Amino acid sequence: MARGFRNRCPHCGEGRVFGRFLKVRDACEACGTELHHHRADDLPPYLVIFIVGHVVGLAILETEMRFEVPLAMQLAVWPALTLAMALALLQPVKGAVVGLQYALGMHGFAAIRRGRAEPAESPAEGSVKARP
């Protein structure tokens, strides 16, 4: 998870996880580990909302209780802080979720974690295997 949080491949720690801001690469550029198996879906935004909401909510509450801050300043600071924190945390949190899925062997990462990728069957072999 720490490697993913730092935008590094969860397998080798060298290659980058993201090709664009939130687009996970199909494979690691350093070790070739396939990363397209991940299914981060809605968990990273949920975690970011949870973290940012608690931090900013506490900051708003503490500011209201301790200081006399003009409303105009609050309307300028809190939305900007919320947006900045959300954008700053979204990619690291998604990388950590991909790292968690890799660590737990979820969504196709199990074969990689065992060290042996299962070969795909060729169309000529079919789906029925002969028994010895």
C-alpha positions in Angstrom: 0.0 0.0 0.0 2.9 2.4 0.8 4.3 1.8 -2.7 1.0 2.6 -4.3 0.6 5.7 -2.1 3.9 6.9 -3.5 2.7 6.2 -7.1 5.0 3.2 -7.5 4.4 -0.3 -8.7 3.1 -2.5 -5.8 5.3 -5.4 -7.1 8.7 -3.8 -7.6 8.4 -0.3 -6.2 10.2 1.2 -9.2 7.7 1.8 -12.1 4.9 4.3 -11.9 1.3 3.2 -11.3 -0.4 6.0 -13.1 0.0 7.0 -16.8 -2.3 10.1 -16.3 -3.8 11.7 -13.2 -6.1 8.8 -12.3 -5.5 6.3 -15.2 -3.7 3.2 -14.0 -1.2 1.8 -16.5 -1.9 -1.5 -18.0 1.5 -2.8 -16.9 4.5 -1.6 -14.9 7.1 0.1 -17.0 9.9 -1.4 -14.9 9.0 -5.0 -14.1 6.1 -5.6 -16.5 3.6 -6.6 -13.8 0.1 -6.3 -15.1 -1.9 -3.7 -13.3 -5.1 -3.7 -15.4 -6.7 -6.2 -12.9 -7.4 -3.5 -10.4 -11.0 -2.5 -9.5 -10.5 0.6 -7.4 -13.9 1.9 -8.5 -15.6 4.1 -5.7 -13.3 3.3 -2.7 -10.7 6.0 -3.4 -13.2 8.9 -3.7 -15.1 7.7 -0.7 -11.9 7.6 1.4 -10.8 11.0 0.2 -14.2 12.5 1.1 -14.0 10.8 4.5 -10.5 12.1 5.2 -11.0 15.7 3.8 -14.5 16.0 5.4 -13.1 15.2 8.9 -10.0 17.4 8.6 -11.8 20.4 7.1 -14.9 19.9 9.4 -12.7 19.9 12.5 -10.8 22.9 11.2 -14.1 24.8 10.6 -15.4 23.8 14.1 -12.2 24.9 15.8 -12.0 28.1 13.9 -15.6 29.0 14.8 -15.0 28.2 18.5 -11.7 30.0 19.0 -11.6 32.9 16.5 -13.8 35.7 15.1 -13.2 35.1 11.4 -15.2 37.1 8.8 -17.7 35.1 6.7 -16.1 36.3 3.5 -12.8 34.9 4.5 -14.3 31.6 5.5 -16.2 31.4 2.1 -12.8 31.9 0.4 -10.7 29.6 2.5 -12.7 26.5 3.2 -13.8 25.6 -0.3 -10.3 26.2 -1.7 -8.8 24.1 1.1 -11.3 21.3 0.5 -10.6 21.3 -3.2 -6.8 21.4 -2.8 -6.8 18.6 -0.3 -9.2 16.4 -2.3 -7.1 16.8 -5.5 -3.8 16.2 -3.6 -5.1 13.0 -1.9 -7.0 11.4 -4.7 -4.1 9.9 -6.7 -2.1 8.6 -3.6 -5.3 7.1 -2.1 -6.1 5.3 -5.4 -2.6 4.1 -5.6 -2.8 2.7 -2.1 -6.1 0.9 -3.0 -4.4 -0.7 -6.0 -1.6 -1.7 -3.6 -4.0 -3.1 -1.2 -5.7 -5.2 -3.9 -2.3 -6.4 -5.0 -1.3 -7.3 -1.4 -4.5 -9.2 -0.8 -4.4 -11.0 -4.2 -7.7 -9.5 -5.4 -9.0 -9.2 -9.0 -6.4 -11.2 -10.9 -3.4 -10.2 -8.7 -3.5 -13.6 -7.0 -1.6 -15.3 -9.8 1.1 -12.6 -9.8 1.5 -12.8 -6.0 2.0 -16.6 -6.3 4.7 -16.0 -8.8 3.1 -17.9 -11.6 0.7 -16.4 -14.1 -1.7 -19.0 -15.5 -1.2 -19.3 -19.3 -4.2 -18.5 -21.5 -5.6 -21.4 -23.4 -5.2 -21.4 -27.2 -8.4 -21.7 -29.2 -7.2 -25.1 -30.6 -7.0 -26.6 -27.1 -10.6 -25.8 -26.3 -12.0 -25.8 -22.8 -12.0 -29.5 -22.2 -8.7 -31.1 -21.2 -8.0 -34.8 -21.7 -7.6 -36.7 -18.5 -4.6 -39.0 -18.1 
